[in-house]
């Protein structure tokens, strides 16, 4: 029987679920998020990042345990249907295959909903440590060492540089000779699958690893390659070539997992330069998918990026996406410049923002800086564990005995880009110049990481020497140096809570959320954050406006918007005494009495809570932020003091300015930064990017107005604005069959087929670009090396076409004639026509030799 109708005024269970989902989405993005309503709770997102935002540990029972990695930017739990794809980091290397299979199955279930990728150890080492961290990381941060043991990061001869220097030049010469004799050409990294369209990943078979191992389609070591031709002997295979192959192989593994997780209508959101090829790989398999990539690092200038031999492959891989995201427009500008100078892709600006014309497709640039969740951080900092960590840190630093002691805080990785030696030198200058500076303490967390170990070892030696010198001259606690792989969130928030200044001195930095966390913790401790109740939002908005304008309310002078505030002395404020100034400041921000504050403000909050907030502000000292002008946070946190980290004396003066800053200016700067955090949380950042991605038109009408071209990494999607229909394969096959149905003996109804084929990029993959092309072309022209040939399968198809008397087959190319003559030799291939050197050399097909310029039957002739 039919279900009874719902009672009047009551909603069905399904509608209540939908309402709950919409309420959760509204709470996730905030009521005033731009474009609210573009995303629905039923939308699906496939998020691909290098590592899954989970922590895998081994429990006391020996079983692998899973937990969320809340430090990861992508660990936020959005009220959407999210499937995550990434590498699962294991706690040890002795995990068995059975444990990996069990972990993979557990991660697929809720609440993780993730597809875990496990790579072979050698593949991951070459992909991540050698290529991503060894080559791309310094390049993307505009940091290339021209002088030194290695002239450039792109020339790494491991056997040579790993030789024993103490044994003289003979060891190096021996290593070179061994490398030359053992070098083998690179074999196909990935074999194309029948009917899968994976010829996108087909590579030249003249490439192989230095140790003879290659990466098969399963990621395992392939059998030893066949004996190489004599022309490849003596070639030194570098570690970079093996790393580049591993990079491509890793992106293919991610492609397969993304395709597996994709459902029709889902958004594909890719993260990081580690997966720069993935957008192009996925677009080949999922033509109708909306694909976006977000790069969390700076993008280098064209002068630096063009030093990469695979630069065009990386750019084309990124341009396979429909949306490319950056945290700052500064990074996006470099990307657009690279596309214009290296690919000839022009860009323009419209209502959507910056738009790159990539072979007729519109690739839109999104610039949204990520944030943090202030209320979540304030809740963690105010938890019993967070308060215990604050008390423990104060006891360790002796702040109970010296409550007015100034604490400086820094959290940086042990690498050159973080500028740790520059920070220590500036702090030493500050201590040397001021006698009263002895009552300051720099607490510096140095995060040791296995990535770029040599870089970390050198910075560790330099920093330890500077710390020892500073402590010997200014006291044992002048610098508290703590090396650790990671800082627990409660310990980090405790340091941010007690610090008077948080200091970032990086010489080049991408996304760094620790300055944002400092602002969130400091403002939350001094003033407080709004509750979820919308009725109290007006109260907190009024408090934030008063805090931001407590130093004058005139904003920043036009000359220096990041450094100078307009000074203003409050009415009736005492002239001396910092404590008295702080009390007067608290009275301005939290005025007493309904008449002074306004009935609406106090009515939205309890008067007792209002007075308690005023007392808390009066007893605290707001912190200041000192940032490098090379950090991304300096572009969005306009209340910070910003300086050049290379100017050590100026950095010391900026530090003194932060420590001597009056309470009103400190709070005004802090509130200015808190306004950014209020409107740019992590949830709103994700919402803005995904809403832009969902707006990409990818319906049936738009997808058919594009076609595919090229093989390998030269694959491209060519789009036409109007008047273009892609040629269907079935239509070509039908026309071919109809032309063959006629009787060849019937001259009146006889018909022929003319088949014109391109060579480079069609029959053979395009070779690598750049100087290597010129060297290879010279070697081929001199006869020292053979030109790459089409595969045996392609040659067999050409011979079969040429045997049909109704077919006239012609292969044309702009390459030299030696490429076509050497590449198209074999049984049955003498009947096809060749056109090389842009028509300067022509060999007519056999069917046309009696009527063309070659009436004498010669094998080749120049065009007229």
CSV table of N, CA, C and O in Angstrom, one decimal, residues 225-325:
chain,number,residue,atom,x,y,z
A,225,UNK,N,66.9,-5.0,-20.3
A,225,UNK,CA,66.6,-4.6,-21.7
A,225,UNK,C,67.5,-5.4,-22.7
A,225,UNK,O,68.5,-6.0,-22.4
A,226,UNK,N,67.0,-5.4,-24.0
A,226,UNK,CA,67.7,-6.0,-25.0
A,226,UNK,C,69.0,-5.3,-25.3
A,226,UNK,O,69.2,-4.2,-24.9
A,227,UNK,N,70.0,-6.0,-25.9
A,227,UNK,CA,71.3,-5.4,-26.2
A,227,UNK,C,71.1,-4.1,-27.0
A,227,UNK,O,70.4,-4.1,-28.0
A,228,UNK,N,71.8,-3.1,-26.6
A,228,UNK,CA,71.7,-1.8,-27.2
A,228,UNK,C,72.5,-1.7,-28.5
A,228,UNK,O,73.5,-2.4,-28.7
A,229,UNK,N,72.0,-0.8,-29.3
A,229,UNK,CA,72.7,-0.5,-30.5
A,229,UNK,C,74.1,0.2,-30.2
A,229,UNK,O,74.2,0.9,-29.3
A,230,UNK,N,75.0,0.0,-31.1
A,230,UNK,CA,76.3,0.5,-30.9
A,230,UNK,C,76.4,2.0,-30.8
A,230,UNK,O,77.2,2.6,-30.1
A,231,UNK,N,75.4,2.7,-31.4
A,231,UNK,CA,75.5,4.2,-31.4
A,231,UNK,C,75.2,4.8,-30.0
A,231,UNK,O,75.4,5.9,-29.8
A,232,UNK,N,74.6,4.0,-29.1
A,232,UNK,CA,74.3,4.5,-27.8
A,232,UNK,C,75.4,4.3,-26.8
A,232,UNK,O,75.2,4.7,-25.6
A,233,UNK,N,76.4,3.5,-27.2
A,233,UNK,CA,77.4,3.2,-26.2
A,233,UNK,C,78.3,4.5,-25.9
A,233,UNK,O,78.5,5.3,-26.7
A,234,UNK,N,78.7,4.5,-24.6
A,234,UNK,CA,79.5,5.6,-24.2
A,234,UNK,C,78.7,6.8,-23.6
A,234,UNK,O,79.2,7.8,-23.2
A,235,UNK,N,77.4,6.7,-23.7
A,235,UNK,CA,76.5,7.7,-23.2
A,235,UNK,C,76.4,7.6,-21.7
A,235,UNK,O,76.0,6.5,-21.2
A,236,UNK,N,76.6,8.7,-20.9
A,236,UNK,CA,76.5,8.7,-19.5
A,236,UNK,C,75.0,9.0,-19.1
A,236,UNK,O,74.5,10.0,-19.4
A,237,UNK,N,74.4,8.1,-18.4
A,237,UNK,CA,73.0,8.3,-17.9
A,237,UNK,C,73.0,8.9,-16.6
A,237,UNK,O,73.6,8.3,-15.6
A,238,UNK,N,72.4,10.0,-16.4
A,238,UNK,CA,72.5,10.7,-15.1
A,238,UNK,C,71.3,10.3,-14.2
A,238,UNK,O,70.4,9.7,-14.7
A,239,UNK,N,71.5,10.6,-13.0
A,239,UNK,CA,70.5,10.4,-12.0
A,239,UNK,C,69.2,11.1,-12.3
A,239,UNK,O,68.1,10.7,-12.0
A,240,UNK,N,69.3,12.3,-12.9
A,240,UNK,CA,68.2,13.1,-13.3
A,240,UNK,C,67.2,12.5,-14.2
A,240,UNK,O,66.0,12.6,-14.2
A,241,UNK,N,67.8,11.8,-15.2
A,241,UNK,CA,66.9,11.1,-16.2
A,241,UNK,C,66.1,10.0,-15.5
A,241,UNK,O,64.9,9.8,-15.8
A,242,UNK,N,66.8,9.2,-14.6
A,242,UNK,CA,66.0,8.2,-13.9
A,242,UNK,C,65.0,8.9,-13.0
A,242,UNK,O,63.9,8.3,-12.9
A,243,UNK,N,65.3,10.0,-12.4
A,243,UNK,CA,64.3,10.7,-11.5
A,243,UNK,C,63.2,11.2,-12.3
A,243,UNK,O,62.0,11.2,-11.9
A,244,UNK,N,63.4,11.7,-13.5
A,244,UNK,CA,62.3,12.2,-14.4
A,244,UNK,C,61.4,11.1,-14.8
A,244,UNK,O,60.2,11.2,-14.8
A,245,UNK,N,62.0,9.9,-15.1
A,245,UNK,CA,61.1,8.7,-15.4
A,245,UNK,C,60.3,8.4,-14.2
A,245,UNK,O,59.1,8.0,-14.4
A,246,UNK,N,60.9,8.4,-13.0
A,246,UNK,CA,60.1,8.0,-11.8
A,246,UNK,C,59.0,9.1,-11.6
A,246,UNK,O,57.9,8.7,-11.1
A,247,UNK,N,59.3,10.3,-11.9
A,247,UNK,CA,58.3,11.4,-11.7
A,247,UNK,C,57.1,11.1,-12.6
A,247,UNK,O,55.9,11.2,-12.2
A,248,UNK,N,57.4,10.8,-13.8
A,248,UNK,CA,56.3,10.5,-14.8
A,248,UNK,C,55.5,9.2,-14.3
A,248,UNK,O,54.3,9.1,-14.4
A,249,UNK,N,56.3,8.2,-13.9
A,249,UNK,CA,55.6,7.0,-13.4
A,249,UNK,C,54.7,7.2,-12.2
A,249,UNK,O,53.6,6.7,-12.1
A,250,UNK,N,55.2,8.1,-11.3
A,250,UNK,CA,54.3,8.4,-10.1
A,250,UNK,C,53.1,9.1,-10.5
A,250,UNK,O,52.0,8.8,-10.0
A,251,UNK,N,53.1,10.0,-11.4
A,251,UNK,CA,51.9,10.7,-11.9
A,251,UNK,C,51.0,9.8,-12.6
A,251,UNK,O,49.8,9.9,-12.5
A,252,UNK,N,51.5,8.7,-13.3
A,252,UNK,CA,50.6,7.7,-13.9
A,252,UNK,C,49.9,6.9,-12.8
A,252,UNK,O,48.7,6.6,-13.0
A,253,UNK,N,50.6,6.6,-11.8
A,253,UNK,CA,49.9,5.8,-10.7
A,253,UNK,C,48.8,6.7,-10.1
A,253,UNK,O,47.7,6.2,-9.8
A,254,UNK,N,49.0,8.0,-9.9
A,254,UNK,CA,48.0,8.8,-9.4
A,254,UNK,C,46.8,8.9,-10.4
A,254,UNK,O,45.6,9.0,-10.0
A,255,UNK,N,47.2,9.0,-11.7
A,255,UNK,CA,46.1,9.1,-12.7
A,255,UNK,C,45.2,7.9,-12.6
A,255,UNK,O,43.9,8.0,-12.7
A,256,UNK,N,45.7,6.7,-12.5
A,256,UNK,CA,44.9,5.5,-12.4
A,256,UNK,C,44.0,5.5,-11.2
A,256,UNK,O,42.8,5.1,-11.3
A,257,UNK,N,44.5,6.0,-10.1
A,257,UNK,CA,43.7,6.0,-8.9
A,257,UNK,C,42.6,7.1,-9.0
A,257,UNK,O,41.5,6.9,-8.5
A,258,UNK,N,42.9,8.2,-9.6
A,258,UNK,CA,41.9,9.3,-9.7
A,258,UNK,C,40.8,8.8,-10.7
A,258,UNK,O,39.6,9.0,-10.4
A,259,UNK,N,41.2,8.1,-11.7
A,259,UNK,CA,40.1,7.6,-12.7
A,259,UNK,C,39.3,6.6,-11.9
A,259,UNK,O,38.0,6.5,-12.2
A,260,UNK,N,39.9,5.8,-11.1
A,260,UNK,CA,39.1,4.8,-10.3
A,260,UNK,C,38.1,5.5,-9.4
A,260,UNK,O,37.0,5.0,-9.2
A,261,UNK,N,38.5,6.6,-8.8
A,261,UNK,CA,37.7,7.2,-7.8
A,261,UNK,C,36.6,8.1,-8.4
A,261,UNK,O,35.7,8.6,-7.7
A,262,UNK,N,36.8,8.5,-9.6
A,262,UNK,CA,35.9,9.5,-10.3
A,262,UNK,C,34.5,8.9,-10.5
A,262,UNK,O,34.3,7.8,-11.0
A,263,UNK,N,33.5,9.7,-10.2
A,263,UNK,CA,32.1,9.5,-10.6
A,263,UNK,C,31.7,10.7,-11.5
A,263,UNK,O,32.2,11.8,-11.4
A,264,UNK,N,30.8,10.4,-12.4
A,264,UNK,CA,30.3,11.4,-13.3
A,264,UNK,C,29.8,12.7,-12.5
A,264,UNK,O,29.0,12.6,-11.6
A,265,UNK,N,30.4,13.8,-12.9
A,265,UNK,CA,30.0,15.1,-12.3
A,265,UNK,C,30.9,15.5,-11.2
A,265,UNK,O,30.8,16.6,-10.7
A,266,UNK,N,31.9,14.6,-10.8
A,266,UNK,CA,32.8,15.0,-9.7
A,266,UNK,C,33.8,16.1,-10.1
A,266,UNK,O,34.1,16.2,-11.3
A,267,UNK,N,34.3,16.8,-9.1
A,267,UNK,CA,35.3,17.8,-9.3
A,267,UNK,C,36.6,17.1,-9.0
A,267,UNK,O,36.7,16.3,-8.0
A,268,UNK,N,37.7,17.3,-9.8
A,268,UNK,CA,39.0,16.7,-9.5
A,268,UNK,C,39.9,17.9,-9.1
A,268,UNK,O,40.2,18.8,-9.9
A,269,UNK,N,40.4,17.8,-7.9
A,269,UNK,CA,41.2,18.9,-7.3
A,269,UNK,C,42.6,18.3,-7.0
A,269,UNK,O,42.7,17.5,-6.1
A,270,UNK,N,43.6,18.8,-7.7
A,270,UNK,CA,45.0,18.3,-7.6
A,270,UNK,C,45.8,19.3,-6.8
A,270,UNK,O,45.6,20.5,-7.0
A,271,UNK,N,46.7,18.9,-6.0
A,271,UNK,CA,47.5,19.8,-5.2
A,271,UNK,C,49.0,19.5,-5.3
A,271,UNK,O,49.5,18.3,-5.3
A,272,UNK,N,49.8,20.6,-5.5
A,272,UNK,CA,51.2,20.5,-5.4
A,272,UNK,C,51.9,20.3,-6.8
A,272,UNK,O,51.4,19.7,-7.7
A,273,UNK,N,53.2,20.8,-6.8
A,273,UNK,CA,54.0,20.7,-8.0
A,273,UNK,C,54.4,19.2,-8.2
A,273,UNK,O,54.9,18.9,-9.3
A,274,UNK,N,54.3,18.4,-7.2
A,274,UNK,CA,54.7,17.0,-7.3
A,274,UNK,C,53.8,16.3,-8.3
A,274,UNK,O,54.2,15.2,-8.9
A,275,UNK,N,52.6,16.8,-8.6
A,275,UNK,CA,51.7,16.2,-9.5
A,275,UNK,C,51.4,17.1,-10.7
A,275,UNK,O,50.2,17.3,-11.1
A,276,UNK,N,52.4,17.8,-11.2
A,276,UNK,CA,52.2,18.8,-12.3
A,276,UNK,C,51.8,18.1,-13.6
A,276,UNK,O,51.1,18.8,-14.4
A,277,UNK,N,52.1,16.9,-13.8
A,277,UNK,CA,51.7,16.2,-15.0
A,277,UNK,C,50.3,15.6,-14.9
A,277,UNK,O,49.7,15.2,-15.9
A,278,UNK,N,49.8,15.5,-13.7
A,278,UNK,CA,48.5,14.8,-13.5
A,278,UNK,C,47.3,15.4,-14.2
A,278,UNK,O,46.5,14.7,-14.7
A,279,UNK,N,47.2,16.7,-14.3
A,279,UNK,CA,46.0,17.3,-15.0
A,279,UNK,C,45.9,16.8,-16.4
A,279,UNK,O,44.9,16.5,-16.9
A,280,UNK,N,47.1,16.8,-17.1
A,280,UNK,CA,47.1,16.4,-18.5
A,280,UNK,C,46.8,14.9,-18.6
A,280,UNK,O,46.1,14.4,-19.5
A,281,UNK,N,47.4,14.1,-17.7
A,281,UNK,CA,47.1,12.7,-17.7
A,281,UNK,C,45.6,12.4,-17.5
A,281,UNK,O,45.1,11.5,-18.2
A,282,UNK,N,45.0,13.0,-16.6
A,282,UNK,CA,43.6,12.8,-16.3
A,282,UNK,C,42.7,13.3,-17.4
A,282,UNK,O,41.7,12.6,-17.7
A,283,UNK,N,43.0,14.4,-18.0
A,283,UNK,CA,42.1,15.0,-19.0
A,283,UNK,C,42.1,14.1,-20.2
A,283,UNK,O,41.1,14.1,-21.0
A,284,UNK,N,43.1,13.3,-20.4
A,284,UNK,CA,43.1,12.3,-21.5
A,284,UNK,C,42.1,11.2,-21.3
A,284,UNK,O,41.3,10.8,-22.2
A,285,UNK,N,42.0,10.8,-20.0
A,285,UNK,CA,41.1,9.7,-19.7
A,285,UNK,C,39.6,10.2,-19.4
A,285,UNK,O,38.7,9.5,-19.7
A,286,UNK,N,39.5,11.4,-18.8
A,286,UNK,CA,38.2,11.9,-18.4
A,286,UNK,C,38.0,13.3,-19.1
A,286,UNK,O,38.3,14.3,-18.5
A,287,UNK,N,37.6,13.2,-20.3
A,287,UNK,CA,37.5,14.5,-21.1
A,287,UNK,C,36.4,15.4,-20.5
A,287,UNK,O,36.5,16.6,-20.7
A,288,UNK,N,35.4,14.9,-19.8
A,288,UNK,CA,34.3,15.8,-19.3
A,288,UNK,C,34.5,16.2,-17.9
A,288,UNK,O,33.7,16.9,-17.3
A,289,UNK,N,35.6,15.8,-17.3
A,289,UNK,CA,35.8,16.1,-15.8
A,289,UNK,C,36.3,17.5,-15.7
A,289,UNK,O,37.1,18.1,-16.5
A,290,UNK,N,35.9,18.2,-14.6
A,290,UNK,CA,36.3,19.5,-14.3
A,290,UNK,C,37.6,19.3,-13.4
A,290,UNK,O,37.5,18.8,-12.3
A,291,UNK,N,38.7,19.8,-13.9
A,291,UNK,CA,40.0,19.5,-13.3
A,291,UNK,C,40.6,20.8,-12.8
A,291,UNK,O,40.7,21.8,-13.6
A,292,UNK,N,41.1,20.9,-11.6
A,292,UNK,CA,41.8,22.0,-11.0
A,292,UNK,C,43.0,21.6,-10.3
A,292,UNK,O,43.1,20.5,-9.8
A,293,UNK,N,44.0,22.4,-10.4
A,293,UNK,CA,45.3,22.2,-9.7
A,293,UNK,C,45.6,23.4,-8.9
A,293,UNK,O,45.5,24.5,-9.4
A,294,UNK,N,46.1,23.2,-7.7
A,294,UNK,CA,46.5,24.3,-6.8
A,294,UNK,C,47.9,24.1,-6.4
A,294,UNK,O,48.3,23.1,-5.8
A,295,UNK,N,48.8,25.1,-6.7
A,295,UNK,CA,50.2,25.1,-6.4
A,295,UNK,C,50.4,25.9,-5.1
A,295,UNK,O,50.1,27.1,-5.0
A,296,UNK,N,51.0,25.2,-4.1
A,296,UNK,CA,51.2,25.8,-2.8
A,296,UNK,C,52.6,26.5,-2.6
A,296,UNK,O,52.9,27.0,-1.5
A,297,UNK,N,53.4,26.4,-3.6
A,297,UNK,CA,54.7,27.0,-3.6
A,297,UNK,C,54.8,28.2,-4.5
A,297,UNK,O,53.9,28.4,-5.4
A,298,UNK,N,55.8,29.0,-4.4
A,298,UNK,CA,56.0,30.1,-5.4
A,298,UNK,C,56.2,29.5,-6.8
A,298,UNK,O,56.6,28.3,-6.9
A,299,UNK,N,56.0,30.2,-7.8
A,299,UNK,CA,56.3,29.8,-9.2
A,299,UNK,C,57.5,30.6,-9.6
A,299,UNK,O,57.5,31.9,-9.5
A,300,UNK,N,58.5,30.0,-10.2
A,300,UNK,CA,59.7,30.8,-10.5
A,300,UNK,C,59.6,31.7,-11.7
A,300,UNK,O,58.6,31.5,-12.5
A,301,UNK,N,60.5,32.6,-11.9
A,301,UNK,CA,60.5,33.5,-13.0
A,301,UNK,C,60.9,32.7,-14.2
A,301,UNK,O,61.5,31.6,-14.1
A,302,UNK,N,60.6,33.2,-15.4
A,302,UNK,CA,61.0,32.5,-16.6
A,302,UNK,C,62.5,32.3,-16.8
A,302,UNK,O,62.9,31.3,-17.4
A,303,UNK,N,63.3,33.2,-16.3
A,303,UNK,CA,64.7,33.0,-16.4
A,303,UNK,C,65.2,31.8,-15.6
A,303,UNK,O,66.2,31.2,-16.0
A,304,UNK,N,64.6,31.5,-14.5
A,304,UNK,CA,64.9,30.4,-13.7
A,304,UNK,C,64.3,29.1,-14.2
A,304,UNK,O,64.9,28.1,-14.4
A,305,UNK,N,63.0,29.2,-14.6
A,305,UNK,CA,62.3,28.0,-15.0
A,305,UNK,C,62.8,27.4,-16.3
A,305,UNK,O,62.7,26.2,-16.5
A,306,UNK,N,63.2,28.3,-17.2
A,306,UNK,CA,63.7,27.8,-18.5
A,306,UNK,C,65.0,27.0,-18.3
A,306,UNK,O,65.4,26.3,-19.3
A,307,UNK,N,65.6,26.9,-17.2
A,307,UNK,CA,66.8,26.1,-16.9
A,307,UNK,C,66.4,24.6,-16.8
A,307,UNK,O,67.3,23.8,-16.9
A,308,UNK,N,65.1,24.3,-16.7
A,308,UNK,CA,64.7,22.9,-16.7
A,308,UNK,C,64.6,22.3,-18.1
A,308,UNK,O,64.0,23.0,-18.9
A,309,UNK,N,65.2,21.2,-18.3
A,309,UNK,CA,65.0,20.6,-19.7
A,309,UNK,C,63.6,20.1,-20.0
A,309,UNK,O,63.2,20.0,-21.1
A,310,UNK,N,62.8,19.8,-18.9
A,310,UNK,CA,61.5,19.3,-19.1
A,310,UNK,C,60.4,20.5,-18.8
A,310,UNK,O,59.3,20.2,-18.5
A,311,UNK,N,60.8,21.7,-19.1
A,311,UNK,CA,60.0,22.8,-18.7
A,311,UNK,C,58.7,22.8,-19.4
A,311,UNK,O,57.6,23.1,-18.9
A,312,UNK,N,58.7,22.6,-20.8
A,312,UNK,CA,57.5,22.6,-21.5
A,312,UNK,C,56.5,21.5,-21.1
A,312,UNK,O,55.3,21.6,-21.2
A,313,UNK,N,57.1,20.3,-20.8
A,313,UNK,CA,56.3,19.2,-20.4
A,313,UNK,C,55.5,19.5,-19.1
A,313,UNK,O,54.3,19.2,-18.9
A,314,UNK,N,56.2,20.2,-18.2
A,314,UNK,CA,55.6,20.6,-16.9
A,314,UNK,C,54.5,21.6,-17.1
A,314,UNK,O,53.4,21.5,-16.6
A,315,UNK,N,54.8,22.6,-18.0
A,315,UNK,CA,53.7,23.6,-18.2
A,315,UNK,C,52.5,23.0,-18.9
A,315,UNK,O,51.4,23.4,-18.6
A,316,UNK,N,52.7,22.2,-19.9
A,316,UNK,CA,51.6,21.6,-20.6
A,316,UNK,C,50.8,20.7,-19.7
A,316,UNK,O,49.6,20.5,-19.8
A,317,UNK,N,51.5,20.0,-18.8
A,317,UNK,CA,50.8,19.2,-17.8
A,317,UNK,C,49.9,20.0,-16.9
A,317,UNK,O,48.8,19.6,-16.6
A,318,UNK,N,50.4,21.2,-16.4
A,318,UNK,CA,49.6,22.0,-15.6
A,318,UNK,C,48.4,22.6,-16.4
A,318,UNK,O,47.3,22.7,-15.9
A,319,UNK,N,48.7,23.0,-17.6
A,319,UNK,CA,47.6,23.6,-18.5
A,319,UNK,C,46.6,22.5,-18.9
A,319,UNK,O,45.6,22.9,-19.5
A,320,UNK,N,46.8,21.3,-18.6
A,320,UNK,CA,45.7,20.3,-18.8
A,320,UNK,C,44.5,20.5,-17.8
A,320,UNK,O,43.5,19.9,-18.1
A,321,UNK,N,44.7,21.3,-16.8
A,321,UNK,CA,43.6,21.6,-15.9
A,321,UNK,C,42.7,22.8,-16.4
A,321,UNK,O,43.1,23.5,-17.3
A,322,UNK,N,41.5,22.9,-15.9
A,322,UNK,CA,40.6,24.0,-16.2
A,322,UNK,C,40.8,25.2,-15.4
A,322,UNK,O,40.6,26.3,-15.8
A,323,UNK,N,41.3,25.0,-14.1
A,323,UNK,CA,41.6,26.0,-13.2
A,323,UNK,C,43.0,25.8,-12.5
A,323,UNK,O,43.3,24.7,-12.1
A,324,UNK,N,43.8,26.8,-12.5
A,324,UNK,CA,45.1,26.7,-11.9
A,324,UNK,C,45.1,27.7,-10.7
A,324,UNK,O,44.8,28.9,-10.9
A,325,UNK,N,45.3,27.3,-9.5
A,325,UNK,CA,45.2,28.1,-8.3
A,325,UNK,C,46.6,28.4,-7.7
A,325,UNK,O,47.5,27.6,-7.7
